[in-house]
mmCIF file of C-alpha atoms in Angstrom:
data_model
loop_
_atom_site.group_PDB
_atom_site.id
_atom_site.type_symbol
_atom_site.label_atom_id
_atom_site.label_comp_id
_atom_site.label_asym_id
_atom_site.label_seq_id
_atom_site.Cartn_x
_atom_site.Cartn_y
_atom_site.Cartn_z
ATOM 1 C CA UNK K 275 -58.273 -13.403 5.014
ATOM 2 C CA UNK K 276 -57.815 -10.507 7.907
ATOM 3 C CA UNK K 277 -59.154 -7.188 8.617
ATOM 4 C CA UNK K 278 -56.292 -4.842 9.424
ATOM 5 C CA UNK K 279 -56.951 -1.083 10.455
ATOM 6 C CA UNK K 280 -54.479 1.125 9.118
ATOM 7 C CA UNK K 281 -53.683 4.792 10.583
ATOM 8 C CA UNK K 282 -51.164 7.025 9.535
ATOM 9 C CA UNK K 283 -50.792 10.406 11.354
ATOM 10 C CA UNK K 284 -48.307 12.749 9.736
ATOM 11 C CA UNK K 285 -47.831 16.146 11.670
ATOM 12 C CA UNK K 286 -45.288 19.398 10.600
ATOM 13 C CA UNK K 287 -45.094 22.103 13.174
ATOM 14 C CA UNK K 288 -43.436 25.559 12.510
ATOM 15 C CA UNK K 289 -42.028 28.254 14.464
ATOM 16 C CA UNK K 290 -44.799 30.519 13.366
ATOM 17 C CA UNK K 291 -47.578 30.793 11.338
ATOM 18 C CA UNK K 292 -46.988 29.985 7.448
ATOM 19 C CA UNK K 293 -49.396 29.160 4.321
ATOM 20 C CA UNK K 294 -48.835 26.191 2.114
ATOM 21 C CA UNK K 295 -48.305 25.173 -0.920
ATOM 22 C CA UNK K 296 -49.770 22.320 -2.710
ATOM 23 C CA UNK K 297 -49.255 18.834 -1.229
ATOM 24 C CA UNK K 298 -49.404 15.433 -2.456
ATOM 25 C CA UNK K 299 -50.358 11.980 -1.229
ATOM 26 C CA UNK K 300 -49.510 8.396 -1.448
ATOM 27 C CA UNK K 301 -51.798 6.859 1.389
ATOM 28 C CA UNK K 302 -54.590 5.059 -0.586
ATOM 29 C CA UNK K 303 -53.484 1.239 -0.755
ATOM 30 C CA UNK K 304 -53.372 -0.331 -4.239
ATOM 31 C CA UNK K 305 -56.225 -2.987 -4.869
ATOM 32 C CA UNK K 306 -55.390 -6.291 -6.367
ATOM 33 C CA UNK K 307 -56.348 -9.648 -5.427
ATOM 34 C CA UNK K 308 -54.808 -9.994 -2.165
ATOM 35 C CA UNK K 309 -55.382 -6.947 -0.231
ATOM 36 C CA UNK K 310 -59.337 -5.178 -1.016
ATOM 37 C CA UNK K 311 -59.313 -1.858 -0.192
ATOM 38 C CA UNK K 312 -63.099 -1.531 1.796
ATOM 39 C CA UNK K 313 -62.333 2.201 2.942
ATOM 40 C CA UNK K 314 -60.327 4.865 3.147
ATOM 41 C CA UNK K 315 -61.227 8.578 5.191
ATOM 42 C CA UNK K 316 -58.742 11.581 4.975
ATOM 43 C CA UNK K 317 -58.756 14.264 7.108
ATOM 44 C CA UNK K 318 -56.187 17.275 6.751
ATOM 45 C CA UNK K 319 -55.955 20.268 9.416
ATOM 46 C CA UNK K 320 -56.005 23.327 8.321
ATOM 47 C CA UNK K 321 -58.812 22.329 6.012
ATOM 48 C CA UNK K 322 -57.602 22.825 1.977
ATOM 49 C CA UNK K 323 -59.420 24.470 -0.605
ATOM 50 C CA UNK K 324 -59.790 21.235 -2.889
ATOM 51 C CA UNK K 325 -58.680 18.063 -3.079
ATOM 52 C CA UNK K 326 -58.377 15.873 -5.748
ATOM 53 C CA UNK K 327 -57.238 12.076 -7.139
ATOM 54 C CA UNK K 328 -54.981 11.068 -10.288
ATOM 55 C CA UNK K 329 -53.113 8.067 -11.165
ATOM 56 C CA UNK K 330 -49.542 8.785 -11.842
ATOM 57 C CA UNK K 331 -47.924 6.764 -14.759
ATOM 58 C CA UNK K 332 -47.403 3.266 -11.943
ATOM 59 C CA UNK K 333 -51.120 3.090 -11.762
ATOM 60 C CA UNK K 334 -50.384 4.318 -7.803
ATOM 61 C CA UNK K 335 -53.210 6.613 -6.552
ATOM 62 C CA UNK K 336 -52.007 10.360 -5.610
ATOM 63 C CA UNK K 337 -54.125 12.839 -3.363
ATOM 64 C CA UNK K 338 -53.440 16.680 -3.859
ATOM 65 C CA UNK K 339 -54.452 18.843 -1.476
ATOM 66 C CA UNK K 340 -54.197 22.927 -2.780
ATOM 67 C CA UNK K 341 -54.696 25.279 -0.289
ATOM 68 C CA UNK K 342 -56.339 28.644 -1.392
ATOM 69 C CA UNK K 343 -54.612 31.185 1.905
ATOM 70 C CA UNK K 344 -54.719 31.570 5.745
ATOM 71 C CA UNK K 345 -51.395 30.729 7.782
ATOM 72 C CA UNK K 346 -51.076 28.459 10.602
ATOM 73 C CA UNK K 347 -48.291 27.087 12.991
ATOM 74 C CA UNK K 348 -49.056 23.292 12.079
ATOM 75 C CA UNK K 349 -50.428 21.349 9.192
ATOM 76 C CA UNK K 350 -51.464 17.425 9.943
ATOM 77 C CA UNK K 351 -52.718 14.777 7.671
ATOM 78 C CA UNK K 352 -54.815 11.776 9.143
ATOM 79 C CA UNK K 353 -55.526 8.834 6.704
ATOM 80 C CA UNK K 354 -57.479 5.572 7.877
ATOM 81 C CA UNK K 355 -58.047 2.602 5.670
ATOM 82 C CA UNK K 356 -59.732 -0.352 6.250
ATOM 83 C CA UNK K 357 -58.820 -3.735 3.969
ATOM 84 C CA UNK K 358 -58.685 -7.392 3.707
ATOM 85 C CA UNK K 359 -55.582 -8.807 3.335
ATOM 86 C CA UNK K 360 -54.817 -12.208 2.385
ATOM 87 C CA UNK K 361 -51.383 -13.100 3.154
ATOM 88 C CA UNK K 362 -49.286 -16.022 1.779
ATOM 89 C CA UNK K 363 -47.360 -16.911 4.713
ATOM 90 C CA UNK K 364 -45.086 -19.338 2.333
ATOM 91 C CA UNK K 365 -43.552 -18.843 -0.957
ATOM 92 C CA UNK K 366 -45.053 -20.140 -3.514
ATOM 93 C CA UNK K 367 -42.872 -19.553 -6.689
ATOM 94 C CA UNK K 368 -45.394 -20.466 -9.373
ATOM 95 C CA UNK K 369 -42.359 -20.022 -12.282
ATOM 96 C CA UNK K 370 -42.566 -20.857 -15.452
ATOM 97 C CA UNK K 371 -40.110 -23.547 -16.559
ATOM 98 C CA UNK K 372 -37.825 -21.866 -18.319
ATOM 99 C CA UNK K 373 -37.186 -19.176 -15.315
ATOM 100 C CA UNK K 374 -36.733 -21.723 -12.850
ATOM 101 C CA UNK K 375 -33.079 -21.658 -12.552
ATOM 102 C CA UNK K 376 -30.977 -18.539 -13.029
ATOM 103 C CA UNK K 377 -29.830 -17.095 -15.775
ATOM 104 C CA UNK K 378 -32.425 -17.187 -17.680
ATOM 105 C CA UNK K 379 -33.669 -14.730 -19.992
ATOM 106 C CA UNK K 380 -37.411 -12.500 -19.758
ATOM 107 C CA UNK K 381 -39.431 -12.792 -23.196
ATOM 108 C CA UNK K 382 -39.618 -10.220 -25.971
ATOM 109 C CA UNK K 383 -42.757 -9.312 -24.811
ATOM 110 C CA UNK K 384 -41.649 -8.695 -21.008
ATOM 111 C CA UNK K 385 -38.253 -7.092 -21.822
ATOM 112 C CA UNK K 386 -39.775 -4.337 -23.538
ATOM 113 C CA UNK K 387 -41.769 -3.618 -21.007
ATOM 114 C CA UNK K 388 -40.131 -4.476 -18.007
ATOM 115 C CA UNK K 389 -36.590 -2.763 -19.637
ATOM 116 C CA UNK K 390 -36.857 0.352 -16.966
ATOM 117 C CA UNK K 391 -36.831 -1.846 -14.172
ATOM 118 C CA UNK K 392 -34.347 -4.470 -15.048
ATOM 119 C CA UNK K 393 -31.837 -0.964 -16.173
ATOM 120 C CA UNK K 394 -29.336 0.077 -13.419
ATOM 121 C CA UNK K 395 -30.531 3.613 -11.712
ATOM 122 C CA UNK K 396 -27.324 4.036 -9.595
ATOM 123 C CA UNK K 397 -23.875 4.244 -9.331
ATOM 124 C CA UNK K 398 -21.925 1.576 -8.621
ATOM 125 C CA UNK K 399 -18.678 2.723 -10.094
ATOM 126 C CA UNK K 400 -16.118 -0.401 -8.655
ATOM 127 C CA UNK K 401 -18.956 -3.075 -9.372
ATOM 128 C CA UNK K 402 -19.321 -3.572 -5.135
ATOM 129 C CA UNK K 403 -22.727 -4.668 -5.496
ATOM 130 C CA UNK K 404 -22.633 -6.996 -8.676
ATOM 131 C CA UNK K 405 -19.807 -8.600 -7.001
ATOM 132 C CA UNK K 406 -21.456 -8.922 -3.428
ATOM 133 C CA UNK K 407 -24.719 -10.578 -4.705
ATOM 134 C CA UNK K 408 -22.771 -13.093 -7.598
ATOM 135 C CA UNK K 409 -21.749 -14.793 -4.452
ATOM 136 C CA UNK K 410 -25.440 -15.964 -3.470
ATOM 137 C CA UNK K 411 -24.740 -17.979 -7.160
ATOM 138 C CA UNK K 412 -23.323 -21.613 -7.592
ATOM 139 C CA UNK K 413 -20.422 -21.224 -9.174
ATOM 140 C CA UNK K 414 -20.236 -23.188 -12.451
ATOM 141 C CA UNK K 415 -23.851 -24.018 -12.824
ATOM 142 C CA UNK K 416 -27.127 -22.985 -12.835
ATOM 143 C CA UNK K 417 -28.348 -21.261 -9.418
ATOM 144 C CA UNK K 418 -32.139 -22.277 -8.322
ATOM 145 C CA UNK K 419 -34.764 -19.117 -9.049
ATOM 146 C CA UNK K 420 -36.526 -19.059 -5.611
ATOM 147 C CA UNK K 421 -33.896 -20.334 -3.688
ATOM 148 C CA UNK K 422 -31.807 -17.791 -5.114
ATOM 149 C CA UNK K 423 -34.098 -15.033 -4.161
ATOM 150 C CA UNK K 424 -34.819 -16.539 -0.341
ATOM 151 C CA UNK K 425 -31.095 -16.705 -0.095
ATOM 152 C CA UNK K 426 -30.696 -13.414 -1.080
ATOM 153 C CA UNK K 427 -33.340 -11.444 1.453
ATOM 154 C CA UNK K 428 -32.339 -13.639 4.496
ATOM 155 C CA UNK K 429 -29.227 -12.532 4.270
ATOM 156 C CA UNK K 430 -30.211 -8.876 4.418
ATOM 157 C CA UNK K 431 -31.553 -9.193 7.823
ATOM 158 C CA UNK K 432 -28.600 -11.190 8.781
ATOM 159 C CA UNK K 433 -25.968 -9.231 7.471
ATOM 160 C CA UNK K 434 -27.092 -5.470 7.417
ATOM 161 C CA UNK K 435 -27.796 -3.434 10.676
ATOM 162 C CA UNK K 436 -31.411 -1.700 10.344
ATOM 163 C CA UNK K 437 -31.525 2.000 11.583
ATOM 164 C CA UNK K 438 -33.916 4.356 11.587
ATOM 165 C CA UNK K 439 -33.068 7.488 9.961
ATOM 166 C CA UNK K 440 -34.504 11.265 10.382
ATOM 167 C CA UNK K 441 -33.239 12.070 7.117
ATOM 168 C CA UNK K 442 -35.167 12.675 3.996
ATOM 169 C CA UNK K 443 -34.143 10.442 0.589
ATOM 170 C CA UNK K 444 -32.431 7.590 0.541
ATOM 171 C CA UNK K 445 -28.572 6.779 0.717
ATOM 172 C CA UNK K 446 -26.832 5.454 -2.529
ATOM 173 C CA UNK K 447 -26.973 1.760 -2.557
ATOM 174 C CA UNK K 448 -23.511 1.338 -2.437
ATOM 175 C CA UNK K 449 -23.117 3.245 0.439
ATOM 176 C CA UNK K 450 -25.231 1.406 2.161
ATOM 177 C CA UNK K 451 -23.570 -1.996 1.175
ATOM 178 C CA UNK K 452 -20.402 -0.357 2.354
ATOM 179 C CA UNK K 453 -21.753 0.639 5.601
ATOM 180 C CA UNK K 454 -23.672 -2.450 6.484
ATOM 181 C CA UNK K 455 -26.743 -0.738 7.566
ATOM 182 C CA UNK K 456 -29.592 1.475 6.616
ATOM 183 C CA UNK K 457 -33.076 2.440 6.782
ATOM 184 C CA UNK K 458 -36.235 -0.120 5.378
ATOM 185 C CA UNK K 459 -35.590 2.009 2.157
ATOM 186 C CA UNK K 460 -32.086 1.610 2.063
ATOM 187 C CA UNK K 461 -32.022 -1.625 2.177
ATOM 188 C CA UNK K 462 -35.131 -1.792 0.044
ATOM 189 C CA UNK K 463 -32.593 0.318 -2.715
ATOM 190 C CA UNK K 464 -29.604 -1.842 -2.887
ATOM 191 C CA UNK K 465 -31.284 -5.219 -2.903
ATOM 192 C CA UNK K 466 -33.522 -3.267 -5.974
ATOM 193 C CA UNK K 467 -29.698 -2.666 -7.777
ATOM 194 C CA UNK K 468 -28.441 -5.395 -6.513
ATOM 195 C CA UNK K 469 -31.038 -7.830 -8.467
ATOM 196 C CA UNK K 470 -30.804 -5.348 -11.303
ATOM 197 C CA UNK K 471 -27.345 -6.077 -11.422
ATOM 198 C CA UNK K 472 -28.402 -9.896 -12.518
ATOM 199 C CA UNK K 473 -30.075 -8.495 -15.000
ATOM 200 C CA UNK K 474 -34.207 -9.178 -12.899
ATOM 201 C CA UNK K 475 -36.523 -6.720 -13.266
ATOM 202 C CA UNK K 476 -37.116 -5.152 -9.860
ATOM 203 C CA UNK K 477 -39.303 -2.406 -8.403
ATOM 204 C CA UNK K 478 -39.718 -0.190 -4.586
ATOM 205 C CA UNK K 479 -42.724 -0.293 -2.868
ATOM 206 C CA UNK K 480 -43.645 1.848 -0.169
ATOM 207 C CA UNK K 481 -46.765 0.443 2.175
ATOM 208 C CA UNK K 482 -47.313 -0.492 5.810
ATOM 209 C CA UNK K 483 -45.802 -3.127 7.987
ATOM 210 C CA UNK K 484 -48.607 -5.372 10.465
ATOM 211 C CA UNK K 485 -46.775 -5.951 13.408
ATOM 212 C CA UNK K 486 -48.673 -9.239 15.444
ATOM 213 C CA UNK K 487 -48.649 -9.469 18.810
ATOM 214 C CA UNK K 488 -45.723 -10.241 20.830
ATOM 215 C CA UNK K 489 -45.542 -14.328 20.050
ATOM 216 C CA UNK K 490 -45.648 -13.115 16.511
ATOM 217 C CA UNK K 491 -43.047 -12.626 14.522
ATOM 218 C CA UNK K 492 -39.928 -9.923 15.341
ATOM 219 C CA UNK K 493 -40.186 -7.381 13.134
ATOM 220 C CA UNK K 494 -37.909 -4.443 12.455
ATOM 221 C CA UNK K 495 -39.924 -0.830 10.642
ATOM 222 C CA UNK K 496 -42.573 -0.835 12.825
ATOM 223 C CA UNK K 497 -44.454 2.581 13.475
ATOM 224 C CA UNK K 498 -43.905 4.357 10.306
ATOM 225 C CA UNK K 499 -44.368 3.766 6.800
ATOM 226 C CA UNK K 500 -42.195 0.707 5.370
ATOM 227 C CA UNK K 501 -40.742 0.455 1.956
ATOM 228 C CA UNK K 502 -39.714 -2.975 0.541
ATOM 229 C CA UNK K 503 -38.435 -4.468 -2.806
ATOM 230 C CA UNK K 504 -40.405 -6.734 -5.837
ATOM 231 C CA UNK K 505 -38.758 -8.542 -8.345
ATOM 232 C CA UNK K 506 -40.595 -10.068 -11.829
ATOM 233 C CA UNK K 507 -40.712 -13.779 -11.928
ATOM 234 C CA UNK K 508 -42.329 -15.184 -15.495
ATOM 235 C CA UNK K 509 -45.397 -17.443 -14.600
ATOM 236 C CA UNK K 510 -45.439 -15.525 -10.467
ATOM 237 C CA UNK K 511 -45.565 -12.018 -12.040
ATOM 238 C CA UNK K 512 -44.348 -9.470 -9.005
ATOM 239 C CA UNK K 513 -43.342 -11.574 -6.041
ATOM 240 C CA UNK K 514 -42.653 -9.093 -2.590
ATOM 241 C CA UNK K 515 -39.229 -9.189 -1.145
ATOM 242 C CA UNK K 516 -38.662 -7.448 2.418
ATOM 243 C CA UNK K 517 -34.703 -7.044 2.873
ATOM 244 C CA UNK K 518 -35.522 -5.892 6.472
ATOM 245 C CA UNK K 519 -37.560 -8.510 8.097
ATOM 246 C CA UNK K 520 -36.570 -11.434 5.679
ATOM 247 C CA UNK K 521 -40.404 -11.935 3.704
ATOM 248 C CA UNK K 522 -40.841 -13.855 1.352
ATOM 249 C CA UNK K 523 -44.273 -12.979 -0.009
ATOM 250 C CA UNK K 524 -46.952 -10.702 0.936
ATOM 251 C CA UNK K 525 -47.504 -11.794 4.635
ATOM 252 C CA UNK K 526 -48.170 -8.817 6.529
ATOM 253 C CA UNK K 527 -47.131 -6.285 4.065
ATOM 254 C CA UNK K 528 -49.678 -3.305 2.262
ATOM 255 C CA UNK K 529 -48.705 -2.392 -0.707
ATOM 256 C CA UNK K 530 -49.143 1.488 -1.226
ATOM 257 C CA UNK K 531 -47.330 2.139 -4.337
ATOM 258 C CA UNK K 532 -44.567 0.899 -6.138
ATOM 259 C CA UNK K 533 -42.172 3.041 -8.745
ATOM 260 C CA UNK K 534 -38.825 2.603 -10.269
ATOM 261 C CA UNK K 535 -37.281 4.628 -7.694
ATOM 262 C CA UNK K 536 -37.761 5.457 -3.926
ATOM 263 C CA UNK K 537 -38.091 9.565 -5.039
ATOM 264 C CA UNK K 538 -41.078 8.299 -7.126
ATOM 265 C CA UNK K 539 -42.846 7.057 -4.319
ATOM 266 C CA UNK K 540 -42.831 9.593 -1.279
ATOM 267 C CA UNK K 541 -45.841 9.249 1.095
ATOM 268 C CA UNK K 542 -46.304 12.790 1.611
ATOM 269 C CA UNK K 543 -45.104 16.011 0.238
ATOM 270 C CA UNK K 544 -45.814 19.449 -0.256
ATOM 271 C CA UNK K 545 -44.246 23.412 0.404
ATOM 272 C CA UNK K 546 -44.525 26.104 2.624
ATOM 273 C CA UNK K 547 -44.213 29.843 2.215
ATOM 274 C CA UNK K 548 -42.240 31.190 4.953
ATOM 275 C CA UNK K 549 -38.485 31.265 5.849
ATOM 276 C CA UNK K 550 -36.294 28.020 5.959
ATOM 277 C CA UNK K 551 -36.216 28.043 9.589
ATOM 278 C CA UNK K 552 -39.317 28.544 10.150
ATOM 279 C CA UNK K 553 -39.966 24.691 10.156
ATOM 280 C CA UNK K 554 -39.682 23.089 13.664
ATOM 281 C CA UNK K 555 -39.879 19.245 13.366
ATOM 282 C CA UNK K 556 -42.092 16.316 11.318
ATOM 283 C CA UNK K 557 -43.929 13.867 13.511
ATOM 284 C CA UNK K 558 -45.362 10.142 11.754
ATOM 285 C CA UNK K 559 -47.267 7.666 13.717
ATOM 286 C CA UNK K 560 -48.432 5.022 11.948
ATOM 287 C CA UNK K 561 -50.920 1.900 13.754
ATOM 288 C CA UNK K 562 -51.211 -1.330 11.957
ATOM 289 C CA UNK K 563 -53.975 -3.482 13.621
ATOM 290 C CA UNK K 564 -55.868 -6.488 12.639
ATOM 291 C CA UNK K 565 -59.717 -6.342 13.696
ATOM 292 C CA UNK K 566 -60.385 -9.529 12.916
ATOM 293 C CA UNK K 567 -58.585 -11.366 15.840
ATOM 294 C CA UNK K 568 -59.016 -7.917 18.019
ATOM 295 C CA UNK K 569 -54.689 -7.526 18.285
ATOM 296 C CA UNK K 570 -52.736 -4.167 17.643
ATOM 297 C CA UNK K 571 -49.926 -3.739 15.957
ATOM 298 C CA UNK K 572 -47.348 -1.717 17.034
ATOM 299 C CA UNK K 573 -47.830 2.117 18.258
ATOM 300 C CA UNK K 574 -44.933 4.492 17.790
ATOM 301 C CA UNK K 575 -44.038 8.132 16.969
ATOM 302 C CA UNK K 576 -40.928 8.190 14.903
ATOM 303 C CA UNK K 577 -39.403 10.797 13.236
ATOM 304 C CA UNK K 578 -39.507 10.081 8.942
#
């Protein structure tokens, strides 16, 4: 089990003084059983007029902040969380029998359910992405479950460039297969179609990255939010899938929220009154450290 630190400094600076609008928040981690939540301060500059906590329909927890009037040239958000992680550094596919090799078919009682993740949410018009990940399969016979999947998010990192973008949403997934590269949520996206194209249910998850020190491993995402992929194993339940560093598991991964799709699971957004070019620039810095053996992750300002 570790200690990690995470802060998250989001800061949007205008041209001149405007008021806002209401703003929302994905920053609180998700508890389960391997990552507690022990605490989480927010602190938001100007200072709103309430604040306030729902669920959305994932379970994920969303802060909105309403702000009553007053103008300023800046707004900034500061969250810090404190949790105990406990990461599985190997994979451990605990799969039921008869979801051991691929294809294999989810239950009536998981199909129902899991039917909006396993149904394609994107374009994919000349079947480029069905066709690119059928070739991870053995041809002829049945293709091991977890070997599949380990095959499969290796050759992300291998194959696709990572890049951090300054634009806002994410790129169709087959654009991104076409152009080799992409952001963490790019990347995230297409492996998400490109499992729902074998018919697995899969899900995005947007969260923090702990970067160890410099003997650990070489991460790519660092200093910003990260987003990653989870697919639905019977008997494993919702196993963690980075495309961009190549995990296998939770090691060194917060979970934030997960969704169907990336527009479902935005860190932070909001409105301004004022004119469209009033808005300067966005600033994120985000610090992953663990307390418990006294090492920092990595520092950096990135645009998001």
């Amino acid at each position: 089990m570790t200690l990690l630190a995470v802060s998250h400094v989001t800061t949007y600076r205008y041209r001149q003084p405007v008021s806002f609008g209401e703003h929302r928040m994905m920053f609180r981690p998700r508890d389960s059983y391997d990552q507690k939540l022990l605490d989480a301060r927010l602190a938001i500059t100007p200072e709103p007029s309430s604040v306030r906590w729902v669920h959305d329909v994932f379970g994920n927890c969303v802060t909105i902040a309403d702000f009553a009037g007053g103008e300023a040239e800046a707004i900034r958000f500061e969250s810090n969380i404190w949790l105990d992680h406990s990461p599985s550094n190997t994979p451990d596919f605990q799969i039921e029998d008869t979801a051991k090799t691929y294809p294999f078919a989810y239950s009536g009682e998981e199909v129902s359910d899991l039917a909006p993740a396993i149904a394609r949410q994107h374009p994919d018009a000349d079947g480029d992405i069905e066709r690119w990940v059928r070739r991870f399969l053995r041809k002829g016979r049945p293709t091991d479950t977890g070997m599949l999947l380990m095959t499969l998010t290796y050759a992300f990192k291998e194959s696709f460039t990572y890049e951090r973008r300054s634009e806002p949403g994410t790129r169709p997934p087959a654009l991104t297969l076409k152009l080799g590269r992409g952001s963490c949520r790019d990347l995230a996206l297409l492996m998400i179609e490109a499992l729902r194209a074998l018919g697995l249910a899969a899900r995005f998850v947007s969260g923090y990255l702990y970067v160890p020190t410099r003997d650990g491993p070489r991460y790519r995402g660092g200093g910003s939010t990260h987003a990653w992929a989870q697919v639905y194993l019977p008997g494993a339940g919702w196993v963690e899938l980075d495309p961009t560093n190549a995990i296998v598991g939770n090691r060194d991964l917060i979970r934030v929220a997960v969704a169907r799709d990336p527009a479902q699971a935005v860190p932070l957004s909001g409105s301004y009154y004022g004119a469209a070019n009033d808005f300067l620039d966005m600033t994120v810095e985000v610090r992953v450290r663990s307390e418990a053996a006294g090492g920092e992750g990595a520092t950096a300002e990135a645009r998001a």
